[in-house]
PDB file of C-alpha atoms in Angstrom:
ATOM      1  CA  MET A   1      -4.977 -13.725  15.174  1.00  0.00           C
ATOM      2  CA  GLY A   2      -1.672 -12.039  14.420  1.00  0.00           C
ATOM      3  CA  HIS A   3      -2.243 -11.781  10.676  1.00  0.00           C
ATOM      4  CA  ARG A   4      -5.011  -9.453   9.614  1.00  0.00           C
ATOM      5  CA  PRO A   5      -5.221  -8.904   5.850  1.00  0.00           C
ATOM      6  CA  CYS A   6      -7.868  -6.579   4.474  1.00  0.00           C
ATOM      7  CA  PRO A   7     -10.890  -7.856   2.579  1.00  0.00           C
ATOM      8  CA  ARG A   8     -11.913  -6.844  -0.904  1.00  0.00           C
ATOM      9  CA  GLY A   9     -14.774  -4.416  -0.931  1.00  0.00           C
ATOM     10  CA  ARG A  10     -17.478  -4.198  -3.546  1.00  0.00           C
ATOM     11  CA  HIS A  11     -17.353  -0.466  -4.097  1.00  0.00           C
ATOM     12  CA  GLY A  12     -15.145   2.546  -3.732  1.00  0.00           C
ATOM     13  CA  ARG A  13     -12.449   2.475  -6.401  1.00  0.00           C
ATOM     14  CA  ARG A  14     -10.134   5.444  -6.285  1.00  0.00           C
ATOM     15  CA  THR A  15      -7.324   6.570  -8.529  1.00  0.00           C
ATOM     16  CA  GLY A  16      -4.353   8.882  -8.136  1.00  0.00           C
ATOM     17  CA  ARG A  17      -5.576  10.863  -5.159  1.00  0.00           C
ATOM     18  CA  ILE A  18      -3.473  13.944  -4.363  1.00  0.00           C
ATOM     19  CA  VAL A  19      -4.099  15.352  -0.889  1.00  0.00           C
ATOM     20  CA  GLY A  20      -3.020  18.869  -0.045  1.00  0.00           C
ATOM     21  CA  ARG A  21      -1.871  19.682   3.477  1.00  0.00           C
ATOM     22  CA  GLY A  22      -4.350  21.646   5.524  1.00  0.00           C
ATOM     23  CA  ARG A  23      -7.289  20.250   3.589  1.00  0.00           C
ATOM     24  CA  ALA A  24     -10.399  19.671   5.689  1.00  0.00           C
ATOM     25  CA  ALA A  25     -10.675  16.117   6.932  1.00  0.00           C
ATOM     26  CA  GLU A  26     -13.040  13.929   4.930  1.00  0.00           C
ATOM     27  CA  ARG A  27     -14.448  10.581   5.873  1.00  0.00           C
ATOM     28  CA  LEU A  28     -14.689   7.569   3.683  1.00  0.00           C
ATOM     29  CA  GLY A  29     -18.228   6.355   3.160  1.00  0.00           C
ATOM     30  CA  ALA A  30     -19.757   3.158   4.435  1.00  0.00           C
ATOM     31  CA  ALA A  31     -17.788  -0.041   3.957  1.00  0.00           C
ATOM     32  CA  PHE A  32     -15.832   0.419   0.762  1.00  0.00           C
ATOM     33  CA  GLY A  33     -18.127   3.250  -0.201  1.00  0.00           C
ATOM     34  CA  PRO A  34     -17.537   5.901  -2.876  1.00  0.00           C
ATOM     35  CA  ALA A  35     -13.948   7.089  -2.887  1.00  0.00           C
ATOM     36  CA  ARG A  36     -12.482  10.332  -4.113  1.00  0.00           C
ATOM     37  CA  ALA A  37     -10.289  10.479  -7.170  1.00  0.00           C
ATOM     38  CA  GLY A  38      -6.951  12.160  -7.647  1.00  0.00           C
ATOM     39  CA  ARG A  39      -5.479  12.538  -4.172  1.00  0.00           C
ATOM     40  CA  GLN A  40      -2.015  14.068  -3.875  1.00  0.00           C
ATOM     41  CA  THR A  41      -0.005  15.395  -0.964  1.00  0.00           C
ATOM     42  CA  GLY A  42       2.979  17.663  -0.885  1.00  0.00           C
ATOM     43  CA  GLY A  43       2.247  21.302  -1.479  1.00  0.00           C
ATOM     44  CA  GLY A  44       1.097  23.272  -4.525  1.00  0.00           C
ATOM     45  CA  GLY A  45       2.230  25.851  -7.011  1.00  0.00           C
ATOM     46  CA  PRO A  46       5.198  25.734  -9.386  1.00  0.00           C
ATOM     47  CA  ALA A  47       7.417  23.823  -6.945  1.00  0.00           C
ATOM     48  CA  ALA A  48       4.959  20.935  -6.800  1.00  0.00           C
ATOM     49  CA  LYS A  49       5.015  20.537 -10.580  1.00  0.00           C
ATOM     50  CA  ALA A  50       8.745  19.893 -10.509  1.00  0.00           C
ATOM     51  CA  ALA A  51       8.631  17.609  -7.476  1.00  0.00           C
ATOM     52  CA  ARG A  52       9.611  13.975  -7.652  1.00  0.00           C
ATOM     53  CA  THR A  53       6.707  11.659  -6.928  1.00  0.00           C
ATOM     54  CA  VAL A  54       6.142   8.706  -4.626  1.00  0.00           C
ATOM     55  CA  LEU A  55       3.238   6.657  -5.984  1.00  0.00           C
ATOM     56  CA  PHE A  56       1.349   4.352  -3.598  1.00  0.00           C
ATOM     57  CA  MET A  57      -0.675   1.514  -5.101  1.00  0.00           C
ATOM     58  CA  GLY A  58      -2.470  -0.422  -2.393  1.00  0.00           C
ATOM     59  CA  ASP A  59      -5.774  -1.651  -1.025  1.00  0.00           C
ATOM     60  CA  SER A  60      -7.967  -0.420   1.837  1.00  0.00           C
ATOM     61  CA  LEU A  61      -5.068  -0.523   4.284  1.00  0.00           C
ATOM     62  CA  SER A  62      -3.360   2.187   2.245  1.00  0.00           C
ATOM     63  CA  ALA A  63      -6.558   3.942   1.160  1.00  0.00           C
ATOM     64  CA  GLY A  64      -7.416   4.707   4.795  1.00  0.00           C
ATOM     65  CA  TYR A  65     -10.609   2.716   5.111  1.00  0.00           C
ATOM     66  CA  GLY A  66     -12.776   3.911   7.998  1.00  0.00           C
ATOM     67  CA  LEU A  67     -10.616   6.966   8.699  1.00  0.00           C
ATOM     68  CA  ALA A  68     -10.607  10.654   7.923  1.00  0.00           C
ATOM     69  CA  ALA A  69      -8.474  11.366   4.869  1.00  0.00           C
ATOM     70  CA  SER A  70      -5.746  12.922   7.006  1.00  0.00           C
ATOM     71  CA  GLN A  71      -5.458   9.977   9.423  1.00  0.00           C
ATOM     72  CA  GLY A  72      -4.222   7.110   7.272  1.00  0.00           C
ATOM     73  CA  TRP A  73      -0.585   6.071   7.293  1.00  0.00           C
ATOM     74  CA  VAL A  74      -0.078   7.190   3.694  1.00  0.00           C
ATOM     75  CA  SER A  75      -1.363  10.667   4.500  1.00  0.00           C
ATOM     76  CA  LEU A  76       0.838  10.761   7.585  1.00  0.00           C
ATOM     77  CA  THR A  77       3.778   9.698   5.428  1.00  0.00           C
ATOM     78  CA  ALA A  78       2.975  12.490   2.996  1.00  0.00           C
ATOM     79  CA  GLU A  79       3.017  15.009   5.840  1.00  0.00           C
ATOM     80  CA  ARG A  80       6.421  13.759   6.937  1.00  0.00           C
ATOM     81  CA  ILE A  81       7.760  13.947   3.385  1.00  0.00           C
ATOM     82  CA  ALA A  82       6.452  17.506   2.989  1.00  0.00           C
ATOM     83  CA  LYS A  83       8.301  18.531   6.155  1.00  0.00           C
ATOM     84  CA  THR A  84      11.528  16.576   5.772  1.00  0.00           C
ATOM     85  CA  GLN A  85      11.983  15.850   2.074  1.00  0.00           C
ATOM     86  CA  PRO A  86      11.436  19.032   0.053  1.00  0.00           C
ATOM     87  CA  GLY A  87      11.122  18.341  -3.639  1.00  0.00           C
ATOM     88  CA  TRP A  88       8.974  15.240  -3.172  1.00  0.00           C
ATOM     89  CA  ARG A  89       5.211  14.743  -3.346  1.00  0.00           C
ATOM     90  CA  VAL A  90       2.910  11.782  -2.701  1.00  0.00           C
ATOM     91  CA  VAL A  91       0.173  10.390  -4.927  1.00  0.00           C
ATOM     92  CA  ASN A  92      -2.052   7.817  -3.260  1.00  0.00           C
ATOM     93  CA  ALA A  93      -3.620   5.648  -5.971  1.00  0.00           C
ATOM     94  CA  SER A  94      -4.795   3.039  -3.470  1.00  0.00           C
ATOM     95  CA  ILE A  95      -8.298   1.588  -3.770  1.00  0.00           C
ATOM     96  CA  SER A  96     -10.366  -0.113  -1.111  1.00  0.00           C
ATOM     97  CA  GLY A  97     -10.913  -3.689  -2.222  1.00  0.00           C
ATOM     98  CA  GLU A  98      -8.095  -3.669  -4.771  1.00  0.00           C
ATOM     99  CA  THR A  99      -6.502  -6.936  -5.905  1.00  0.00           C
ATOM    100  CA  THR A 100      -3.179  -7.592  -7.608  1.00  0.00           C
ATOM    101  CA  ALA A 101      -5.076  -8.018 -10.887  1.00  0.00           C
ATOM    102  CA  GLY A 102      -6.599  -4.573 -10.463  1.00  0.00           C
ATOM    103  CA  GLY A 103      -3.225  -3.082  -9.669  1.00  0.00           C
ATOM    104  CA  ALA A 104      -1.625  -4.752 -12.667  1.00  0.00           C
ATOM    105  CA  ALA A 105      -4.384  -3.412 -14.914  1.00  0.00           C
ATOM    106  CA  ARG A 106      -3.957   0.148 -13.604  1.00  0.00           C
ATOM    107  CA  VAL A 107      -0.225   0.446 -13.183  1.00  0.00           C
ATOM    108  CA  ALA A 108       0.640   1.596 -16.706  1.00  0.00           C
ATOM    109  CA  GLY A 109      -1.850   4.439 -16.554  1.00  0.00           C
ATOM    110  CA  GLU A 110      -0.698   5.550 -13.111  1.00  0.00           C
ATOM    111  CA  LEU A 111       2.923   5.507 -14.212  1.00  0.00           C
ATOM    112  CA  GLN A 112       2.165   7.527 -17.308  1.00  0.00           C
ATOM    113  CA  ARG A 113       0.021  10.010 -15.417  1.00  0.00           C
ATOM    114  CA  ASN A 114       2.287  10.557 -12.409  1.00  0.00           C
ATOM    115  CA  LYS A 115       5.803   9.693 -13.634  1.00  0.00           C
ATOM    116  CA  PRO A 116       6.935   8.547 -10.174  1.00  0.00           C
ATOM    117  CA  ALA A 117      10.503   8.142  -9.014  1.00  0.00           C
ATOM    118  CA  VAL A 118       9.383   5.664  -6.325  1.00  0.00           C
ATOM    119  CA  VAL A 119       6.479   3.198  -6.465  1.00  0.00           C
ATOM    120  CA  VAL A 120       5.156   1.579  -3.283  1.00  0.00           C
ATOM    121  CA  ILE A 121       3.153  -1.606  -3.950  1.00  0.00           C
ATOM    122  CA  GLU A 122       0.937  -2.850  -1.108  1.00  0.00           C
ATOM    123  CA  LEU A 123      -1.338  -5.463  -2.652  1.00  0.00           C
ATOM    124  CA  GLY A 124      -2.203  -9.134  -2.319  1.00  0.00           C
ATOM    125  CA  ALA A 125      -4.276  -9.457   0.842  1.00  0.00           C
ATOM    126  CA  ASN A 126      -7.574  -9.501  -1.034  1.00  0.00           C
ATOM    127  CA  ASP A 127      -6.206 -12.187  -3.354  1.00  0.00           C
ATOM    128  CA  GLY A 128      -5.316 -14.320  -0.373  1.00  0.00           C
ATOM    129  CA  LEU A 129      -8.679 -13.987   1.319  1.00  0.00           C
ATOM    130  CA  ARG A 130     -10.273 -15.314  -1.840  1.00  0.00           C
ATOM    131  CA  GLY A 131      -7.808 -18.141  -2.125  1.00  0.00           C
ATOM    132  CA  LEU A 132      -6.515 -16.939  -5.483  1.00  0.00           C
ATOM    133  CA  GLN A 133      -3.831 -19.181  -6.890  1.00  0.00           C
ATOM    134  CA  LEU A 134      -0.443 -18.017  -5.703  1.00  0.00           C
ATOM    135  CA  ALA A 135       0.972 -18.103  -9.209  1.00  0.00           C
ATOM    136  CA  GLN A 136      -1.645 -15.606 -10.367  1.00  0.00           C
ATOM    137  CA  SER A 137      -0.933 -13.180  -7.548  1.00  0.00           C
ATOM    138  CA  ARG A 138       2.771 -13.507  -8.164  1.00  0.00           C
ATOM    139  CA  ALA A 139       2.392 -12.851 -11.888  1.00  0.00           C
ATOM    140  CA  ASN A 140       0.328  -9.729 -11.227  1.00  0.00           C
ATOM    141  CA  LEU A 141       2.825  -8.348  -8.723  1.00  0.00           C
ATOM    142  CA  GLU A 142       5.643  -9.162 -11.105  1.00  0.00           C
ATOM    143  CA  ARG A 143       3.924  -7.247 -13.869  1.00  0.00           C
ATOM    144  CA  MET A 144       3.633  -4.208 -11.623  1.00  0.00           C
ATOM    145  CA  ILE A 145       7.270  -4.360 -10.584  1.00  0.00           C
ATOM    146  CA  GLN A 146       8.423  -4.746 -14.169  1.00  0.00           C
ATOM    147  CA  ALA A 147       6.288  -1.802 -15.277  1.00  0.00           C
ATOM    148  CA  ALA A 148       7.579   0.440 -12.493  1.00  0.00           C
ATOM    149  CA  GLN A 149      11.201  -0.453 -13.110  1.00  0.00           C
ATOM    150  CA  GLY A 150      10.660  -0.070 -16.843  1.00  0.00           C
ATOM    151  CA  ALA A 151       9.566   3.493 -16.070  1.00  0.00           C
ATOM    152  CA  LYS A 152      12.844   4.012 -14.148  1.00  0.00           C
ATOM    153  CA  ALA A 153      11.180   4.035 -10.741  1.00  0.00           C
ATOM    154  CA  GLN A 154      12.494   2.441  -7.566  1.00  0.00           C
ATOM    155  CA  VAL A 155      10.106  -0.088  -6.019  1.00  0.00           C
ATOM    156  CA  LEU A 156       9.176  -0.761  -2.411  1.00  0.00           C
ATOM    157  CA  LEU A 157       7.188  -3.988  -2.135  1.00  0.00           C
ATOM    158  CA  ILE A 158       5.068  -4.271   1.010  1.00  0.00           C
ATOM    159  CA  GLY A 159       3.987  -7.755   1.983  1.00  0.00           C
ATOM    160  CA  MET A 160       1.055  -9.185   3.879  1.00  0.00           C
ATOM    161  CA  ARG A 161       0.434 -12.451   5.691  1.00  0.00           C
ATOM    162  CA  MET A 162      -2.538 -14.778   5.605  1.00  0.00           C
ATOM    163  CA  PRO A 163      -4.298 -16.366   8.603  1.00  0.00           C
ATOM    164  CA  PRO A 164      -3.309 -19.966   9.376  1.00  0.00           C
ATOM    165  CA  ASN A 165      -6.760 -21.362   8.556  1.00  0.00           C
ATOM    166  CA  LEU A 166      -5.826 -21.145   4.876  1.00  0.00           C
ATOM    167  CA  GLY A 167      -3.288 -23.906   5.420  1.00  0.00           C
ATOM    168  CA  LYS A 168       0.459 -23.964   5.891  1.00  0.00           C
ATOM    169  CA  GLU A 169       1.297 -24.508   2.232  1.00  0.00           C
ATOM    170  CA  TYR A 170      -0.754 -21.517   1.112  1.00  0.00           C
ATOM    171  CA  THR A 171       0.292 -19.132   3.878  1.00  0.00           C
ATOM    172  CA  GLU A 172       3.982 -19.913   3.465  1.00  0.00           C
ATOM    173  CA  GLY A 173       3.766 -19.649  -0.304  1.00  0.00           C
ATOM    174  CA  PHE A 174       1.902 -16.363  -0.029  1.00  0.00           C
ATOM    175  CA  GLU A 175       4.620 -14.843   2.114  1.00  0.00           C
ATOM    176  CA  ARG A 176       7.346 -16.345  -0.053  1.00  0.00           C
ATOM    177  CA  ASN A 177       5.981 -14.618  -3.162  1.00  0.00           C
ATOM    178  CA  TYR A 178       6.956 -11.196  -1.829  1.00  0.00           C
ATOM    179  CA  ARG A 179      10.398 -12.288  -0.710  1.00  0.00           C
ATOM    180  CA  GLU A 180      11.284 -14.037  -3.960  1.00  0.00           C
ATOM    181  CA  LEU A 181       9.993 -11.242  -6.169  1.00  0.00           C
ATOM    182  CA  SER A 182      11.949  -8.701  -4.169  1.00  0.00           C
ATOM    183  CA  GLN A 183      15.093 -10.761  -4.516  1.00  0.00           C
ATOM    184  CA  LYS A 184      14.560 -11.349  -8.233  1.00  0.00           C
ATOM    185  CA  TYR A 185      14.018  -7.683  -9.063  1.00  0.00           C
ATOM    186  CA  ARG A 186      16.191  -6.220  -6.301  1.00  0.00           C
ATOM    187  CA  THR A 187      13.423  -4.111  -4.836  1.00  0.00           C
ATOM    188  CA  GLN A 188      13.159  -2.853  -1.310  1.00  0.00           C
ATOM    189  CA  LEU A 189      10.949  -5.145   0.798  1.00  0.00           C
ATOM    190  CA  LEU A 190       8.856  -4.627   3.905  1.00  0.00           C
ATOM    191  CA  PRO A 191       7.701  -8.181   4.667  1.00  0.00           C
ATOM    192  CA  PHE A 192       4.560  -7.423   6.705  1.00  0.00           C
ATOM    193  CA  LEU A 193       2.767  -4.060   6.812  1.00  0.00           C
ATOM    194  CA  LEU A 194       0.832  -4.776  10.005  1.00  0.00           C
ATOM    195  CA  GLU A 195       3.748  -6.127  12.014  1.00  0.00           C
ATOM    196  CA  PRO A 196       3.767  -3.296  14.612  1.00  0.00           C
ATOM    197  CA  VAL A 197       0.089  -3.790  15.512  1.00  0.00           C
ATOM    198  CA  ALA A 198      -0.870  -7.307  14.389  1.00  0.00           C
ATOM    199  CA  MET A 199      -1.001  -8.805  17.881  1.00  0.00           C
ATOM    200  CA  ASP A 200      -2.927  -5.910  19.470  1.00  0.00           C
ATOM    201  CA  ARG A 201      -6.675  -6.379  19.046  1.00  0.00           C
ATOM    202  CA  ALA A 202      -7.286  -2.892  20.441  1.00  0.00           C
ATOM    203  CA  ALA A 203      -5.393  -1.443  17.475  1.00  0.00           C
ATOM    204  CA  PHE A 204      -8.098  -2.552  15.032  1.00  0.00           C
ATOM    205  CA  GLN A 205     -11.522  -1.339  14.049  1.00  0.00           C
ATOM    206  CA  ALA A 206     -14.604  -3.418  14.819  1.00  0.00           C
ATOM    207  CA  ASP A 207     -14.001  -5.541  11.711  1.00  0.00           C
ATOM    208  CA  ASN A 208     -10.730  -6.768  13.253  1.00  0.00           C
ATOM    209  CA  LEU A 209      -9.068  -6.098   9.901  1.00  0.00           C
ATOM    210  CA  HIS A 210      -8.341  -2.394   9.543  1.00  0.00           C
ATOM    211  CA  PRO A 211      -6.191  -0.485  12.064  1.00  0.00           C
ATOM    212  CA  ILE A 212      -7.713   2.448  13.943  1.00  0.00           C
ATOM    213  CA  ALA A 213      -6.472   6.013  13.656  1.00  0.00           C
ATOM    214  CA  SER A 214      -4.152   5.821  16.669  1.00  0.00           C
ATOM    215  CA  ALA A 215      -2.358   2.824  15.112  1.00  0.00           C
ATOM    216  CA  GLN A 216      -1.612   4.603  11.839  1.00  0.00           C
ATOM    217  CA  PRO A 217       1.530   6.434  13.041  1.00  0.00           C
ATOM    218  CA  LYS A 218       3.046   3.036  13.883  1.00  0.00           C
ATOM    219  CA  LEU A 219       2.419   1.861  10.330  1.00  0.00           C
ATOM    220  CA  ARG A 220       3.892   5.088   8.960  1.00  0.00           C
ATOM    221  CA  ASP A 221       7.037   4.656  11.023  1.00  0.00           C
ATOM    222  CA  HIS A 222       7.289   0.990  10.065  1.00  0.00           C
ATOM    223  CA  VAL A 223       7.106   1.746   6.335  1.00  0.00           C
ATOM    224  CA  TRP A 224       9.459   4.702   6.752  1.00  0.00           C
ATOM    225  CA  THR A 225      12.313   2.392   7.742  1.00  0.00           C
ATOM    226  CA  LYS A 226      12.388   1.282   4.109  1.00  0.00           C
ATOM    227  CA  LEU A 227      10.893   4.256   2.290  1.00  0.00           C
ATOM    228  CA  GLY A 228      12.837   7.044   3.965  1.00  0.00           C
ATOM    229  CA  PRO A 229      16.258   5.990   2.643  1.00  0.00           C
ATOM    230  CA  MET A 230      14.809   5.740  -0.883  1.00  0.00           C
ATOM    231  CA  LEU A 231      14.084   9.486  -0.910  1.00  0.00           C
ATOM    232  CA  LYS A 232      17.663  10.633  -0.410  1.00  0.00           C
TER     233      LYS A 232
END
C-alpha cells in the first residue's frame, strides 16, 4: 500500500494555469471535473512579465485534485517562490488524468507560450495504472525532456511507483524509466513524489490515491529539495 499513483480521469483538462497570490480559494469540481485554464502564480504587473518561469506539467497530483486551488503542493511551492525567489513565477499546466502521451502532445505549445527556464515533469502514473507498455511511456517522457532542453530549460523529472500487483518486472521497469532517462539527459530527479506520505493512509483522501490538504506541505518540501537549488 506504499505506492499510490493517481488514476486518469475522464474530464477536467487544464492548461497553463497562472494563480495569483491572494486569489480567493476555488475548488475543483467532482472527480476530474471541469478545470480552469491559464493558472499562474508569482505576482503581477511589469515585474511579472520579466520573471523567469517554472513550468509544471503533471497529472492530478500536481493539479490539486480534490483541493482548493491554494492548497496543492504546486500552489504552495509558488507561494514559497514568490517569497524567497524574486524574479521567478510559476505556471501550473498540470491536468487531472494526464498521461505521458498527453504531456508529449502539449509540451511544445506550453514551451512556446511560457518560455520557461525550468520545467518540472510529473507524469506516468496514469500510464502505469493502464498497463501501458513501458517503452511507450519512456518515449513520451523522453520527447518532453528533449523538447524542454531544446528550449534551453532545465528539467526536474519527478517519478512515481506502481503497486506490486502489476508484477515485479513491470514495477521495476517503470521506476527504472525515470532513473535512466534522468541519467541519459542529465536532469534533476526526484524518484518518488509521494515518498513522504506513501505509508500513511491518513494522509490520503477517501480514494486512497490523492493526498489531503494537510499532506501537501510535505510534498512541497520534498520537491523543494531538488527544485530549490535550480532557482539560484
